[in-house]
XYZ file of C-alpha atoms in Angstrom:
684
model
C 68.846 108.604 -106.656
C 65.570 107.334 -107.918
C 65.392 103.525 -108.689
C 65.115 102.822 -112.199
C 63.555 99.264 -111.489
C 59.926 99.156 -112.697
C 57.596 98.380 -109.729
C 54.033 96.977 -110.130
C 52.175 98.597 -107.212
C 49.035 96.461 -107.772
C 51.181 93.304 -107.302
C 54.259 94.043 -104.912
C 54.045 92.649 -101.498
C 54.819 95.981 -99.949
C 51.651 97.431 -101.442
C 49.355 94.523 -102.525
C 48.878 92.912 -99.170
C 48.165 89.095 -99.863
C 49.516 87.333 -96.986
C 47.470 85.506 -94.297
C 44.479 87.619 -92.980
C 45.010 90.154 -95.665
C 48.436 91.269 -93.953
C 51.344 91.984 -95.991
C 53.413 88.681 -96.823
C 56.445 89.695 -94.765
C 58.265 86.578 -95.963
C 58.422 88.070 -99.440
C 59.822 91.630 -98.432
C 63.284 92.321 -98.393
C 65.250 95.444 -97.284
C 66.184 96.312 -100.754
C 62.318 96.422 -101.921
C 61.671 99.742 -100.016
C 63.343 102.295 -102.059
C 62.033 101.338 -105.529
C 58.456 100.957 -104.094
C 58.739 104.219 -102.177
C 59.770 105.985 -105.431
C 56.881 104.454 -107.408
C 54.328 105.157 -104.739
C 55.429 108.765 -104.307
C 55.084 109.055 -108.081
C 51.604 107.424 -108.060
C 50.489 109.848 -105.342
C 51.915 112.797 -107.262
C 49.617 111.790 -110.349
C 46.578 111.430 -107.970
C 47.270 114.945 -106.522
C 47.616 116.426 -109.978
C 44.255 114.863 -111.024
C 42.585 116.422 -108.129
C 44.181 119.750 -108.559
C 43.765 119.825 -112.310
C 40.069 118.599 -112.377
C 38.058 121.052 -114.596
C 34.845 120.406 -112.603
C 33.663 122.651 -109.881
C 34.991 121.452 -106.410
C 32.762 118.988 -104.517
C 33.401 116.960 -101.252
C 33.487 113.878 -103.465
C 35.843 115.060 -106.353
C 38.147 117.067 -103.844
C 38.074 116.169 -100.205
C 37.230 112.693 -100.442
C 39.644 112.047 -103.304
C 42.411 113.705 -101.338
C 41.605 111.534 -98.244
C 41.676 108.306 -100.221
C 44.484 109.030 -102.420
C 48.071 107.705 -101.508
C 47.011 104.291 -100.458
C 50.039 102.497 -101.850
C 52.514 105.325 -100.135
C 50.452 104.711 -96.971
C 50.975 101.118 -97.073
C 54.886 101.004 -97.855
C 55.176 103.698 -95.316
C 53.463 101.972 -92.514
C 55.672 98.793 -93.039
C 58.732 100.752 -93.345
C 58.319 102.934 -90.235
C 57.354 99.947 -88.236
C 60.529 98.207 -89.289
C 62.647 101.517 -88.597
C 61.275 101.546 -85.079
C 60.942 97.811 -84.109
C 63.609 95.866 -86.162
C 66.110 98.117 -87.776
C 69.639 97.625 -89.183
C 72.021 99.590 -91.202
C 70.097 99.250 -94.538
C 66.854 100.516 -92.968
C 68.769 103.335 -91.252
C 70.293 104.418 -94.487
C 66.760 104.243 -96.147
C 65.405 106.215 -93.164
C 67.964 108.987 -93.819
C 67.096 109.067 -97.582
C 63.351 108.706 -97.328
C 62.641 111.233 -94.363
C 63.464 114.307 -96.322
C 61.937 112.709 -99.540
C 58.684 112.400 -97.736
C 58.938 115.908 -96.254
C 59.343 117.365 -99.658
C 56.490 115.523 -101.039
C 53.867 116.573 -98.416
C 55.304 120.024 -98.529
C 54.485 120.149 -102.162
C 51.007 118.932 -101.593
C 50.499 121.531 -98.856
C 51.505 124.267 -100.978
C 49.920 123.246 -104.235
C 47.976 126.430 -105.175
C 45.411 124.674 -107.374
C 44.630 122.116 -104.773
C 44.337 124.724 -101.873
C 42.163 126.997 -104.172
C 39.691 123.853 -104.364
C 39.867 123.268 -100.685
C 39.310 126.908 -99.938
C 36.469 127.022 -102.478
C 34.741 124.407 -100.365
C 35.718 125.822 -96.922
C 34.204 129.351 -98.063
C 30.884 127.692 -99.004
C 31.077 125.259 -96.034
C 27.906 126.860 -94.520
C 25.824 126.270 -97.660
C 26.872 122.780 -98.438
C 24.673 121.064 -95.833
C 27.335 118.749 -94.624
C 27.016 116.436 -91.514
C 29.178 117.382 -88.501
C 31.986 114.849 -89.193
C 32.519 116.012 -92.878
C 32.390 119.774 -91.851
C 34.934 119.124 -89.087
C 37.176 117.165 -91.600
C 36.865 120.037 -94.164
C 37.759 122.631 -91.516
C 40.716 120.672 -90.175
C 41.923 120.157 -93.695
C 41.780 123.833 -94.679
C 43.555 124.843 -91.580
C 46.161 122.087 -92.051
C 46.945 123.590 -95.454
C 47.136 127.183 -93.937
C 49.549 126.101 -91.060
C 51.666 124.117 -93.712
C 52.134 127.474 -95.507
C 49.436 127.522 -98.262
C 48.973 131.176 -97.837
C 52.682 132.147 -97.958
C 54.375 133.831 -100.924
C 56.622 131.999 -103.202
C 59.751 132.700 -101.101
C 58.064 131.894 -97.999
C 56.737 128.485 -99.435
C 60.030 127.568 -100.488
C 61.798 128.362 -97.192
C 59.237 126.591 -95.264
C 59.577 123.374 -97.485
C 63.192 123.517 -96.802
C 62.831 124.084 -92.997
C 60.281 121.102 -92.901
C 62.801 118.919 -94.896
C 65.807 119.819 -92.759
C 63.746 119.288 -89.467
C 62.701 115.666 -90.770
C 66.415 114.784 -91.447
C 67.387 116.095 -88.174
C 64.839 114.180 -86.329
C 65.848 110.948 -88.058
C 69.695 111.634 -87.044
C 68.485 112.440 -83.520
C 66.600 108.994 -83.040
C 69.352 106.941 -84.641
C 71.919 108.580 -82.481
C 70.087 107.761 -79.344
C 69.617 104.189 -80.577
C 73.306 103.913 -81.268
C 74.310 104.950 -77.693
C 71.640 102.501 -76.228
C 72.837 99.611 -78.614
C 76.353 100.055 -78.086
C 76.689 100.440 -74.271
C 76.451 97.618 -71.752
C 78.070 96.938 -68.339
C 79.128 93.248 -68.295
C 79.186 91.983 -64.831
C 79.984 88.560 -63.223
C 78.235 86.572 -60.401
C 80.411 88.541 -57.836
C 78.850 91.864 -58.801
C 75.221 90.935 -58.540
C 74.626 91.513 -54.701
C 71.017 92.234 -54.078
C 69.667 91.436 -57.475
C 66.625 89.275 -57.682
C 66.427 86.126 -59.938
C 64.151 87.699 -62.512
C 66.694 90.375 -63.057
C 69.670 88.238 -63.137
C 67.754 86.058 -65.830
C 67.169 89.119 -68.000
C 70.722 90.380 -67.644
C 72.172 86.973 -68.513
C 69.942 86.835 -71.637
C 70.969 90.462 -72.565
C 74.818 89.323 -72.170
C 74.415 86.302 -74.343
C 72.615 88.379 -76.992
C 75.826 90.643 -77.014
C 78.140 87.404 -77.357
C 79.049 87.324 -73.620
C 77.382 84.030 -72.656
C 77.912 83.248 -68.857
C 78.004 86.785 -67.877
C 75.365 89.509 -67.030
C 74.755 92.833 -68.905
C 73.223 95.923 -67.439
C 71.693 97.683 -70.541
C 70.201 100.981 -71.192
C 66.693 99.459 -71.779
C 64.488 100.586 -68.734
C 63.353 97.155 -68.199
C 66.829 96.252 -67.057
C 68.357 99.725 -66.002
C 65.587 100.650 -63.582
C 65.305 97.426 -61.561
C 69.234 97.353 -61.548
C 69.181 100.809 -60.039
C 66.526 99.645 -57.547
C 68.211 96.527 -56.188
C 71.796 96.548 -56.836
C 73.853 96.936 -53.430
C 76.959 98.083 -55.503
C 76.648 101.850 -55.500
C 79.607 102.285 -57.704
C 77.859 100.154 -60.318
C 74.574 102.104 -59.858
C 76.472 105.267 -60.575
C 78.069 104.028 -63.743
C 74.594 102.944 -65.034
C 72.908 106.176 -64.067
C 75.588 108.228 -65.770
C 75.324 106.070 -68.988
C 71.594 106.334 -68.942
C 71.349 110.022 -68.327
C 74.063 110.838 -70.833
C 72.696 109.031 -73.930
C 73.071 111.351 -77.018
C 75.693 113.398 -75.210
C 78.988 111.520 -75.258
C 80.687 113.607 -77.937
C 81.611 112.132 -81.506
C 79.230 111.083 -84.233
C 76.220 110.119 -81.913
C 76.218 113.463 -79.914
C 72.902 115.257 -80.346
C 73.784 118.659 -78.917
C 74.180 120.331 -82.380
C 71.136 118.394 -83.620
C 68.872 119.813 -81.000
C 70.490 123.425 -81.359
C 69.597 123.167 -85.022
C 66.110 121.872 -84.423
C 65.058 124.520 -82.110
C 66.342 127.341 -84.403
C 64.463 125.786 -87.410
C 61.291 125.399 -85.254
C 61.424 129.140 -84.108
C 61.885 130.245 -87.757
C 58.939 128.152 -88.962
C 56.619 129.576 -86.188
C 57.804 133.232 -87.158
C 57.174 132.423 -90.831
C 53.582 131.274 -90.145
C 52.828 134.325 -88.062
C 53.077 132.772 -84.545
C 54.989 134.346 -81.539
C 56.709 131.049 -80.690
C 56.823 127.328 -81.839
C 54.692 126.442 -78.648
C 52.054 128.923 -79.891
C 51.990 127.283 -83.307
C 51.734 123.638 -81.967
C 49.205 124.575 -79.125
C 46.881 126.350 -81.543
C 45.137 123.091 -82.456
C 44.887 121.557 -78.882
C 42.759 121.523 -75.911
C 45.234 123.906 -73.890
C 45.457 126.524 -76.681
C 48.307 128.603 -74.953
C 51.537 128.170 -73.135
C 49.831 130.186 -70.503
C 47.246 127.510 -70.004
C 49.923 124.802 -69.975
C 51.763 126.535 -66.968
C 48.491 126.819 -65.175
C 48.468 123.145 -64.954
C 52.228 122.358 -64.598
C 53.302 125.128 -61.943
C 51.206 124.114 -59.117
C 51.843 120.513 -59.561
C 55.600 121.359 -59.678
C 55.419 123.130 -56.240
C 53.657 120.205 -54.790
C 56.064 117.604 -56.311
C 59.097 119.576 -54.900
C 57.575 119.605 -51.382
C 56.733 115.805 -51.499
C 60.155 114.979 -53.125
C 62.146 116.956 -50.334
C 60.148 115.280 -47.522
C 60.842 111.907 -49.111
C 64.529 112.631 -49.526
C 64.891 113.194 -45.901
C 63.546 109.745 -45.207
C 65.782 108.183 -47.795
C 68.851 109.928 -46.395
C 67.768 108.558 -42.967
C 67.898 104.957 -44.466
C 71.225 105.488 -46.130
C 72.854 106.804 -42.874
C 71.333 103.904 -40.777
C 72.868 101.738 -43.551
C 76.270 103.084 -42.853
C 76.651 105.270 -45.944
C 78.856 108.336 -45.409
C 78.462 109.430 -49.078
C 76.442 112.579 -49.994
C 73.035 111.179 -51.118
C 72.986 111.244 -54.989
C 70.626 110.622 -57.780
C 72.010 106.968 -58.239
C 70.773 106.272 -54.577
C 67.209 107.357 -54.982
C 65.552 104.240 -56.413
C 67.750 101.944 -54.132
C 66.654 103.610 -50.892
C 63.103 104.272 -52.144
C 62.436 100.639 -52.509
C 63.914 100.048 -48.909
C 61.366 102.791 -47.661
C 58.757 100.937 -49.467
C 59.553 97.685 -47.681
C 59.553 99.502 -44.449
C 56.479 101.410 -44.695
C 54.412 98.807 -46.642
C 56.270 95.547 -45.674
C 56.770 94.410 -49.234
C 58.934 95.008 -52.154
C 58.743 94.993 -56.022
C 60.426 91.729 -56.319
C 57.570 90.146 -54.238
C 54.969 91.309 -56.875
C 56.978 90.141 -60.046
C 56.103 86.430 -59.760
C 52.424 87.414 -60.000
C 52.801 89.513 -63.023
C 53.386 87.244 -65.906
C 53.402 88.791 -69.317
C 51.151 86.378 -70.863
C 48.595 86.727 -67.964
C 48.749 90.596 -68.155
C 47.941 90.410 -71.844
C 44.917 88.205 -71.058
C 43.916 90.817 -68.414
C 44.144 93.616 -71.058
C 41.976 91.407 -73.304
C 39.542 90.463 -70.530
C 38.788 94.176 -69.477
C 38.223 95.015 -73.119
C 35.700 92.149 -73.403
C 33.923 93.383 -70.233
C 33.841 96.934 -71.087
C 33.388 96.725 -74.989
C 32.360 93.179 -75.937
C 35.304 92.571 -78.243
C 37.333 89.453 -78.017
C 40.770 88.382 -79.146
C 42.038 85.135 -80.726
C 45.653 84.566 -81.263
C 46.841 83.195 -84.803
C 50.020 81.261 -84.607
C 52.476 80.770 -87.334
C 51.793 83.983 -89.091
C 55.290 85.551 -89.981
C 55.342 89.396 -89.512
C 58.278 91.835 -88.941
C 60.102 89.699 -86.271
C 59.746 86.110 -84.910
C 58.661 87.625 -81.538
C 55.808 89.638 -82.901
C 52.296 88.082 -82.410
C 48.970 88.337 -84.345
C 45.446 88.487 -82.859
C 42.129 88.625 -84.617
C 39.817 91.040 -82.929
C 36.120 90.194 -82.961
C 32.846 92.186 -82.110
C 30.347 90.726 -79.800
C 28.403 89.217 -82.619
C 31.550 87.379 -83.866
C 32.200 89.485 -87.033
C 35.715 90.427 -87.595
C 36.616 93.998 -86.161
C 40.403 94.162 -87.218
C 43.877 92.870 -86.306
C 45.983 93.568 -83.306
C 49.908 92.837 -83.625
C 52.191 92.924 -80.640
C 55.965 92.867 -80.168
C 57.017 92.642 -76.493
C 60.626 92.042 -76.015
C 63.787 94.407 -76.079
C 66.547 93.704 -78.634
C 69.424 95.945 -79.960
C 67.646 96.386 -83.153
C 64.734 98.014 -81.546
C 64.420 101.826 -80.283
C 63.566 102.136 -76.659
C 60.209 103.038 -75.142
C 56.815 101.579 -75.881
C 54.429 102.625 -78.563
C 51.296 102.039 -80.562
C 50.897 102.430 -84.213
C 48.813 101.159 -87.114
C 49.583 99.214 -90.486
C 46.099 100.515 -91.443
C 43.468 102.720 -89.753
C 39.713 101.887 -89.653
C 37.268 104.081 -91.410
C 34.048 103.660 -93.707
C 34.804 106.111 -96.619
C 35.092 104.618 -100.037
C 35.333 100.757 -99.710
C 36.280 101.224 -95.926
C 39.187 99.812 -94.114
C 39.529 97.512 -91.103
C 42.163 98.624 -88.521
C 45.395 96.696 -88.246
C 46.961 98.189 -84.924
C 50.134 97.402 -83.264
C 51.893 97.674 -79.863
C 55.661 97.655 -79.454
C 57.296 97.269 -75.983
C 60.751 96.667 -74.442
C 60.354 94.161 -71.749
C 63.386 92.092 -70.845
C 63.321 88.686 -72.775
C 63.683 85.669 -70.398
C 65.874 82.672 -71.148
C 63.998 80.239 -73.619
C 61.371 78.256 -71.659
C 61.069 80.843 -68.845
C 57.976 83.012 -68.495
C 58.469 86.910 -68.739
C 57.728 88.684 -65.587
C 56.852 92.451 -65.330
C 57.069 95.004 -62.895
C 54.072 97.069 -61.666
C 55.210 99.858 -64.073
C 55.574 97.667 -66.997
C 52.246 96.099 -66.482
C 50.920 99.530 -66.344
C 52.796 100.290 -69.575
C 51.153 97.225 -71.259
C 47.754 98.536 -70.237
C 48.719 102.142 -71.325
C 49.836 101.091 -74.937
C 46.819 98.652 -75.222
C 44.458 101.699 -74.297
C 46.010 103.420 -77.375
C 45.510 100.218 -79.416
C 41.716 100.266 -78.350
C 41.485 103.760 -79.434
C 42.609 102.600 -82.923
C 40.654 99.384 -82.977
C 37.241 100.616 -81.599
C 37.216 103.636 -84.068
C 33.762 104.073 -85.698
C 34.179 107.118 -88.155
C 33.837 107.700 -91.819
C 36.893 109.845 -92.739
C 40.459 108.386 -92.474
C 42.020 111.804 -91.140
C 39.910 111.664 -87.877
C 40.060 107.897 -87.276
C 41.270 106.431 -84.040
C 44.106 108.340 -82.312
C 43.911 111.271 -84.868
C 42.982 113.739 -82.139
C 44.521 116.561 -80.519
C 47.834 115.749 -78.662
C 46.562 116.591 -75.182
C 43.447 114.356 -75.765
C 45.318 111.488 -77.248
C 46.679 110.049 -73.968
C 43.220 109.856 -72.300
C 42.017 106.557 -73.631
C 45.495 105.100 -72.844
C 45.920 106.591 -69.257
C 42.500 105.838 -68.454
C 42.775 102.135 -69.374
C 45.768 101.874 -66.918
C 43.225 102.103 -64.073
C 41.571 98.753 -64.678
C 44.899 96.988 -63.942
C 44.567 97.578 -60.357
C 40.794 96.889 -60.122
C 41.028 94.082 -57.496
C 38.661 91.643 -59.450
C 41.180 91.910 -62.318
C 44.186 91.201 -60.268
C 42.584 88.342 -58.427
C 41.689 86.557 -61.857
C 45.057 87.243 -63.602
C 47.756 88.076 -61.037
C 48.661 84.431 -60.550
C 52.002 83.143 -59.025
C 54.345 81.842 -61.782
C 55.032 78.714 -59.892
C 52.051 77.830 -57.914
C 49.234 79.403 -59.855
C 47.777 80.825 -56.710
C 46.350 84.510 -56.812
C 48.012 87.265 -55.357
C 47.412 87.047 -51.530
C 44.851 89.572 -50.363
C 47.359 90.925 -47.830
C 50.058 91.584 -50.591
C 47.294 93.030 -53.089
C 46.128 95.487 -50.177
C 49.727 96.516 -49.736
C 50.171 97.054 -53.406
C 47.074 99.158 -53.670
C 48.037 101.144 -50.495
C 51.499 101.886 -51.884
C 50.026 103.049 -55.231
C 51.021 106.716 -54.646
C 54.127 105.846 -52.898
C 57.270 107.633 -54.478
C 54.884 110.393 -55.995
C 57.322 113.083 -55.392
C 60.128 111.389 -57.282
C 57.862 110.449 -60.290
C 56.173 113.734 -60.574
C 59.327 115.636 -60.351
C 61.147 113.719 -63.089
C 58.057 113.784 -65.423
C 57.073 117.631 -64.730
C 60.773 118.705 -65.069
C 60.816 117.170 -68.601
C 57.397 118.892 -69.643
C 58.614 122.320 -68.281
C 61.953 122.002 -70.086
C 59.997 121.186 -73.369
C 57.835 124.199 -72.841
C 60.714 126.398 -71.995
C 62.573 125.613 -75.273
C 59.400 126.249 -77.336
C 57.530 128.928 -75.768
C 60.468 131.441 -76.504
C 60.401 133.649 -79.655
C 63.865 132.523 -80.701
C 66.107 129.346 -79.820
C 68.785 129.268 -77.223
C 72.362 129.313 -78.636
C 73.523 126.551 -76.141
C 70.377 124.123 -75.422
C 72.167 122.041 -72.931
C 73.295 125.066 -70.900
C 69.785 126.536 -71.154
C 68.417 123.127 -69.850
C 70.791 123.422 -66.783
C 70.054 126.960 -66.089
C 66.140 126.445 -66.403
C 66.383 123.500 -63.973
C 68.363 125.734 -61.547
C 65.725 128.396 -61.668
C 63.043 125.716 -61.086
C 65.091 124.627 -58.058
C 65.301 121.123 -59.513
C 66.780 118.730 -56.930
C 70.332 117.427 -57.957
C 69.298 114.015 -56.627
C 66.530 113.546 -59.380
C 67.132 113.420 -63.070
C 64.677 114.455 -65.650
C 62.936 111.524 -67.080
C 63.998 112.643 -70.457
C 67.021 114.693 -70.829
C 67.351 116.961 -73.715
C 69.980 114.834 -75.820
C 67.787 111.541 -75.647
C 64.190 113.367 -75.440
C 62.740 111.284 -78.334
C 59.278 112.506 -77.646
C 60.323 116.067 -78.581
C 63.179 115.630 -80.962
C 62.818 112.375 -82.993
C 60.209 114.279 -85.072
C 57.981 116.786 -83.474
C 55.027 114.588 -82.236
C 55.311 115.580 -78.646
C 57.427 118.948 -79.201
C 55.740 121.616 -76.960
C 53.423 118.708 -75.897
C 54.934 116.585 -73.440
C 52.573 118.288 -71.024
C 49.841 116.408 -72.564
C 50.330 113.322 -70.533
C 49.459 115.214 -67.219
C 46.733 117.299 -69.110
C 45.158 113.798 -70.046
C 45.856 112.679 -66.639
C 43.429 115.303 -65.204
C 40.739 113.789 -67.632
C 41.611 110.192 -66.837
C 41.363 110.595 -63.087
C 38.098 112.298 -63.526
C 36.813 109.739 -65.905
C 37.580 106.746 -63.840
C 36.090 108.442 -60.736
C 32.858 108.043 -62.825
C 32.851 104.565 -62.651
C 34.155 104.479 -59.002
C 31.098 106.692 -58.311
C 28.751 103.896 -59.687
C 30.502 101.175 -57.416
C 30.931 99.043 -60.542
C 34.380 99.324 -62.615
C 32.567 97.720 -65.438
C 29.088 99.783 -65.286
C 27.665 98.754 -68.671
C 25.890 102.245 -69.297
C 28.968 104.172 -68.668
C 31.144 101.729 -70.622
C 28.834 102.250 -73.495
C 29.135 106.105 -73.196
C 33.010 105.706 -72.932
C 33.106 103.631 -76.078
C 30.902 105.867 -77.977
C 32.418 109.075 -77.187
C 35.929 108.499 -76.311
C 37.362 105.119 -77.897
C 35.130 105.070 -81.103
C 34.693 108.958 -81.962
C 38.335 109.565 -82.929
C 38.740 113.277 -83.909
C 35.314 113.348 -85.340
C 34.252 116.162 -82.687
C 35.834 118.620 -80.570
C 37.488 116.853 -77.540
C 35.765 119.044 -74.976
C 32.396 118.128 -76.664
C 33.285 114.358 -76.659
C 34.505 114.416 -72.850
C 31.389 116.359 -71.815
C 29.276 114.032 -73.610
C 30.791 111.144 -71.738
C 31.057 112.734 -68.212
C 28.529 115.652 -68.265
C 31.270 118.239 -67.496
C 34.996 119.201 -67.769
C 37.080 118.209 -64.917
C 39.383 120.246 -62.416
C 42.977 118.992 -61.747
C 41.803 118.020 -58.124
C 41.230 114.072 -58.878
C 44.667 113.984 -60.653
C 46.582 115.559 -57.741
C 44.672 113.078 -55.218
C 45.485 110.270 -57.685
C 49.232 111.053 -57.660
C 49.349 111.504 -53.855
C 50.254 115.045 -54.090
C 47.395 116.268 -51.783
């Protein structure tokens, strides 16, 4: 029920940001504030839309397109804070609100998309676009806006519009339910251990597990949780095969445990609704609908990338498994080699081949040093600097605030970061924005944030990262740079507002700088001695970069192929989990490797539809990022100033202001082939 409480949007802390550095004043925001402010902000936005749609003057870019882009500021502000909280620091009140607000927002935006008078004004501008003498960015925004209305049902008849709005609302609710179910399974499961159960575990992992147990009221014990930052190293180092199996089964069965948090029917219903939506809009499948506005364009083009990679990955994984089986046999194991053995023996094989293990690297990868490395690379490439501001309260005490400055000392925006796992945070790592950056109207400086799930060390101890976690930090910071360096006029093409298979380029490309020797020499300093990583260890680490490529590529590509299999069909499978199993069988998926994301917890694809029919895009972007970093390698200077400026201008600053192929070609001179990516992964 709508709140009857009157809200002054011009003064409320959720919409009038009057805290330090013009951030929201989080100390004045309570959980109960969201509902009435959402209601007032939705109403205010409806009034703005009505004013645009009902304008008696002929449509112009200013009174229609610009008014539409700048409308809904209060709604944008309360939404950005709410969805940040829902992901990074939730509770029962926030989750209940999420279930209420998701369908409400869906209804609101469906009504805008299907507003006939509003679309008539957009359509009028679109039909006259050639004669309006628009600059390239404005023309692109107009074309994208028009197409967005059409893809949202603006041309459907009344019954079609009504049905599409209901589908969108139901999908929104189901996506919320899916994500909350996974979070509940992750939050509620822990395997509590005692000192006698810790054989093989390095000290950094014991510390993290002790902290996780204490957070769950079991001080003095050790907890295996379903956070990757604990689950993966536990699977890698624990000598207790029985415990590795328990953890593996819990991790892979998230969202599929029966009862209230089981996602089987949620997925079935979502796939049915997506197939119906595609048909209603005139597409042969949901994948065809989603890919229409990407670089790939069609499922056939996606398979042209994924299928050859899959074959190479299977060959590599099979060869690796033979080696792992040998190690298991030599260690006296008579058990059939299983999925919970892979990480354990792969680490043994790494030690045998390269004479080091992950535990040796950890003391050199301190969280604060890797953050400094991220900033240092950004300064060298793009001239921006970062200054931490202490004592500013944002959504959680662990979250940190940095002012971002241009080379001339002027303020560019803010970067916020929340690094540690907790039960109130959904798993994974992501980038988002409290505000995007653009020049239209009064303009806006970006306020960008990163959220991670690193294991929190006991008080007073530094947090240590694995190589994969350090890469994740660089990856998400690459997304953050895409948001912070944006230099566009229109909000709708700002920062990461690009096609799904282009958005991972800035993030995946940035990962390459982590392993530039000069960066590691400066920032990979031992936690106790302060000495840089020895050259011999650094050389071994760099030599081992493609180690385990078979496993990593199979677990990723299986997830991408399943995503495409679900969504490239004209209809939905009746039993999605049976379909998952049958599809994997046809693909000859090894039973010793699990998908990186199984269907019941595949949040990329089912917590909303952000990466639905789009999980392939990480690999599509990887083709681009491997080729893009090769451009720097070809010059012999990973910080080549001329190339860095081209990279800033055409990739990090351009947002969605131009076609992605045009932007990439402006940077590199040509589009790439998948060869550099295959080499980078160690598959050829």
